[in-house]
Every structure is written in C-alpha cells, then in structure tokens.
Amino acid sequence: IEQDKVDEANKEMLLPSGSYLTQPTPEIPFGKQIGKNDAGRLVVTLWGPVVHKKDASVKGRIRIRVSPEYVRKEESGKFDYMSQRWTEAVNAYKRSFGEAPSNKGQVIEMLEKYPVALRIGQVGVPTKSRPEPDGEPDNIVWNIQAAPKGMGAAELSDEVPF
C-alpha cells in the first residue's frame, strides 16, 4: 500500500479548511435525522451542500451534529462539541431573526432550510505539526454563525418536530 497516495487522496476528498455558507433550497433542504445516540442523548444530524465564502468554485457537502441536551466533558468540565454547536446555532437564530427561538424545532428548521455560515476544518490528516494524526480523515464544523445580511432566514413555521 502506498500510504503517501492514501494520505494524498484522503486530503483531496475533504473540503479545504475555511469559511463556508450552507446552501439549502426550498426544493432541496438539508437532510435531517433526529434520534438518540448510544448514551441515550438526543442528537440532531444534518447534511447538505456548502460553498466557500471567498471562492464559489469550492463546493462540497458537510455533516453538522448538534445536541440540545447539554453535556460536559469529564476531563475538562467544559461543554462538549455538540453542546457548543447547539449554542452557536441558537445564537445564529437570534441574530438572524432578532429574537430568541421559542422551541428547539425552530433552531433545527433554521439549520435545515436557511443558509448559515460555518467554519470548517480538517481532522485526521497529516500536518507539519502532527504527522501521525489520530482518527479517520474527515471535515469538522468548528463554528456555526448567522449568514451574512441578505442571505439569512425568512419567517419560520411554528411546527415543532419533537
């Protein structure tokens, strides 16, 4: 096996690190799955198309995982990844609509149907500072923010999916 070729192919399959906008449309909203993980925690997984904010030729698909059930990491006592992303999504809703969401469904619907800004990175790929990475190569959402003015949300429905 030519590991250098495997590493190169892994890196090419991933989106470059940077700032992106989600691109759901009324015809093609983001895919959504709501369920419990192995620990019984409510997890919302969304997936769909994104485009780089500075170079529209850079496009791809991304997966976003959030949880409205807050969990702290044992080792640090800080909120975990999915709790942090949920908080950012709630903040993005407030900024987009000018008011706090009245239920979880509104936040999920915003992520599913309206553009939001994402900061995306790469994990599991060799770098100068980490030539032997842990885990599988993948993209990761480091941050969720409101979309820039003029690209944000219209009025959301009052439907609550759970």
Tab-separated table of C-alpha atoms in Angstrom:
chain	number	residue	atom	x	y	z
A	1	ILE	CA	0.000	0.000	0.000
A	2	GLU	CA	1.330	3.409	-0.945
A	3	GLN	CA	0.492	5.311	2.239
A	4	ASP	CA	1.580	8.642	0.758
A	5	LYS	CA	-1.023	8.178	-2.025
A	6	VAL	CA	-3.686	7.186	0.513
A	7	ASP	CA	-2.893	10.315	2.569
A	8	GLU	CA	-2.964	12.498	-0.556
A	9	ALA	CA	-6.319	11.036	-1.702
A	10	ASN	CA	-7.800	11.458	1.785
A	11	LYS	CA	-6.828	15.114	1.818
A	12	GLU	CA	-8.241	15.711	-1.708
A	13	MET	CA	-11.608	14.195	-0.756
A	14	LEU	CA	-12.032	16.713	2.072
A	15	LEU	CA	-13.160	20.320	1.818
A	16	PRO	CA	-10.298	22.753	2.427
A	17	SER	CA	-10.410	24.451	5.822
A	18	GLY	CA	-12.176	27.804	5.710
A	19	SER	CA	-15.445	29.728	5.911
A	20	TYR	CA	-18.485	28.327	4.098
A	21	LEU	CA	-22.190	29.000	3.652
A	22	THR	CA	-24.756	26.229	3.721
A	23	GLN	CA	-26.932	26.125	0.597
A	24	PRO	CA	-30.295	24.581	1.387
A	25	THR	CA	-33.077	25.448	-1.051
A	26	PRO	CA	-36.854	25.033	-0.779
A	27	GLU	CA	-36.541	22.198	-3.297
A	28	ILE	CA	-33.549	20.603	-1.567
A	29	PRO	CA	-33.350	21.347	2.176
A	30	PHE	CA	-30.592	19.817	4.253
A	31	GLY	CA	-31.105	16.188	5.148
A	32	LYS	CA	-32.033	15.628	8.780
A	33	GLN	CA	-32.003	12.796	11.277
A	34	ILE	CA	-33.151	13.203	14.874
A	35	GLY	CA	-32.532	10.384	17.302
A	36	LYS	CA	-30.836	9.151	20.418
A	37	ASN	CA	-27.192	8.111	20.447
A	38	ASP	CA	-25.862	5.051	22.314
A	39	ALA	CA	-25.796	7.044	25.566
A	40	GLY	CA	-29.472	7.998	25.127
A	41	ARG	CA	-28.696	11.615	24.246
A	42	LEU	CA	-30.825	13.476	21.713
A	43	VAL	CA	-28.669	14.191	18.632
A	44	VAL	CA	-29.645	16.116	15.517
A	45	THR	CA	-27.599	15.326	12.411
A	46	LEU	CA	-27.982	17.492	9.306
A	47	TRP	CA	-26.174	17.203	5.980
A	48	GLY	CA	-26.129	19.088	2.726
A	49	PRO	CA	-24.298	21.349	0.291
A	50	VAL	CA	-21.900	24.149	1.202
A	51	VAL	CA	-19.927	26.710	-0.791
A	52	HIS	CA	-16.733	28.502	0.245
A	53	LYS	CA	-17.429	32.155	1.125
A	54	LYS	CA	-14.441	33.526	-0.825
A	55	ASP	CA	-14.171	31.018	-3.681
A	56	ALA	CA	-17.540	29.855	-5.035
A	57	SER	CA	-15.819	27.170	-7.087
A	58	VAL	CA	-15.062	25.294	-3.837
A	59	LYS	CA	-18.202	23.304	-3.096
A	60	GLY	CA	-18.993	20.139	-1.253
A	61	ARG	CA	-21.186	18.516	1.353
A	62	ILE	CA	-20.913	18.680	5.110
A	63	ARG	CA	-22.443	16.985	8.139
A	64	ILE	CA	-23.447	19.026	11.193
A	65	ARG	CA	-24.128	17.320	14.539
A	66	VAL	CA	-25.721	19.234	17.406
A	67	SER	CA	-27.498	18.350	20.640
A	68	PRO	CA	-29.903	20.446	22.680
A	69	GLU	CA	-29.068	18.206	25.663
A	70	TYR	CA	-26.039	19.817	27.255
A	71	VAL	CA	-23.198	17.508	28.297
A	72	ARG	CA	-19.894	18.436	29.906
A	73	LYS	CA	-16.654	16.606	29.131
A	74	GLU	CA	-15.377	14.700	32.161
A	75	GLU	CA	-11.727	15.622	31.641
A	76	SER	CA	-12.211	19.402	31.305
A	77	GLY	CA	-15.661	20.114	32.702
A	78	LYS	CA	-16.420	22.182	29.573
A	79	PHE	CA	-19.415	21.659	27.340
A	80	ASP	CA	-18.754	19.117	24.600
A	81	TYR	CA	-18.647	19.643	20.845
A	82	MET	CA	-22.362	19.027	20.165
A	83	SER	CA	-23.427	21.291	23.061
A	84	GLN	CA	-21.190	24.082	21.764
A	85	ARG	CA	-22.524	23.778	18.211
A	86	TRP	CA	-26.109	23.821	19.532
A	87	THR	CA	-25.383	27.033	21.461
A	88	GLU	CA	-23.893	28.594	18.325
A	89	ALA	CA	-26.990	27.568	16.326
A	90	VAL	CA	-29.263	29.200	18.942
A	91	ASN	CA	-27.128	32.358	18.756
A	92	ALA	CA	-27.297	32.294	14.935
A	93	TYR	CA	-31.085	32.050	15.169
A	94	LYS	CA	-31.209	35.091	17.486
A	95	ARG	CA	-29.030	37.096	15.130
A	96	SER	CA	-30.966	36.022	12.020
A	97	PHE	CA	-34.458	36.610	13.408
A	98	GLY	CA	-33.841	39.289	16.028
A	99	GLU	CA	-35.349	37.201	18.813
A	100	ALA	CA	-34.670	34.013	20.733
A	101	PRO	CA	-36.233	30.808	19.389
A	102	SER	CA	-39.312	29.675	21.279
A	103	ASN	CA	-38.538	25.973	20.777
A	104	LYS	CA	-35.871	23.543	19.589
A	105	GLY	CA	-37.706	22.916	16.343
A	106	GLN	CA	-37.161	26.486	15.177
A	107	VAL	CA	-33.388	26.132	15.555
A	108	ILE	CA	-33.385	22.819	13.703
A	109	GLU	CA	-35.609	24.231	10.948
A	110	MET	CA	-33.238	27.186	10.517
A	111	LEU	CA	-30.263	24.830	10.058
A	112	GLU	CA	-32.254	22.647	7.686
A	113	LYS	CA	-33.839	25.314	5.461
A	114	TYR	CA	-31.830	28.546	5.646
A	115	PRO	CA	-28.203	29.489	4.941
A	116	VAL	CA	-25.845	29.695	7.907
A	117	ALA	CA	-22.129	30.428	7.997
A	118	LEU	CA	-19.807	27.587	9.009
A	119	ARG	CA	-16.128	27.463	9.868
A	120	ILE	CA	-14.948	24.075	8.597
A	121	GLY	CA	-11.674	22.328	9.342
A	122	GLN	CA	-9.996	19.017	8.658
A	123	VAL	CA	-9.187	16.301	11.187
A	124	GLY	CA	-7.363	13.000	10.852
A	125	VAL	CA	-4.976	14.195	8.131
A	126	PRO	CA	-1.209	14.533	8.485
A	127	THR	CA	0.091	18.064	9.052
A	128	LYS	CA	3.532	19.525	9.735
A	129	SER	CA	2.774	19.789	13.430
A	130	ARG	CA	1.003	16.405	13.550
A	131	PRO	CA	2.461	13.965	11.013
A	132	GLU	CA	0.731	10.999	12.719
A	133	PRO	CA	-2.896	12.140	13.281
A	134	ASP	CA	-5.479	10.328	15.386
A	135	GLY	CA	-8.736	9.175	13.824
A	136	GLU	CA	-10.091	8.975	10.320
A	137	PRO	CA	-9.813	11.852	7.828
A	138	ASP	CA	-12.938	13.993	7.914
A	139	ASN	CA	-14.235	17.529	7.837
A	140	ILE	CA	-15.451	19.061	11.074
A	141	VAL	CA	-17.642	22.081	11.753
A	142	TRP	CA	-15.737	24.262	14.201
A	143	ASN	CA	-18.286	27.082	14.355
A	144	ILE	CA	-21.869	27.971	13.325
A	145	GLN	CA	-22.883	31.610	12.793
A	146	ALA	CA	-25.708	33.597	11.250
A	147	ALA	CA	-25.432	34.017	7.482
A	148	PRO	CA	-24.340	37.462	6.270
A	149	LYS	CA	-27.099	40.064	5.890
A	150	GLY	CA	-29.247	39.474	2.828
A	151	MET	CA	-28.670	35.710	2.869
A	152	GLY	CA	-30.443	34.837	6.115
A	153	ALA	CA	-33.755	33.419	7.094
A	154	ALA	CA	-37.328	34.414	6.405
A	155	GLU	CA	-40.096	33.576	8.842
A	156	LEU	CA	-40.009	30.019	10.124
A	157	SER	CA	-43.084	27.919	10.723
A	158	ASP	CA	-44.372	27.107	14.209
A	159	GLU	CA	-44.094	23.374	13.579
A	160	VAL	CA	-42.116	21.542	16.242
A	161	PRO	CA	-40.685	18.171	15.116
A	162	PHE	CA	-40.383	16.869	18.703
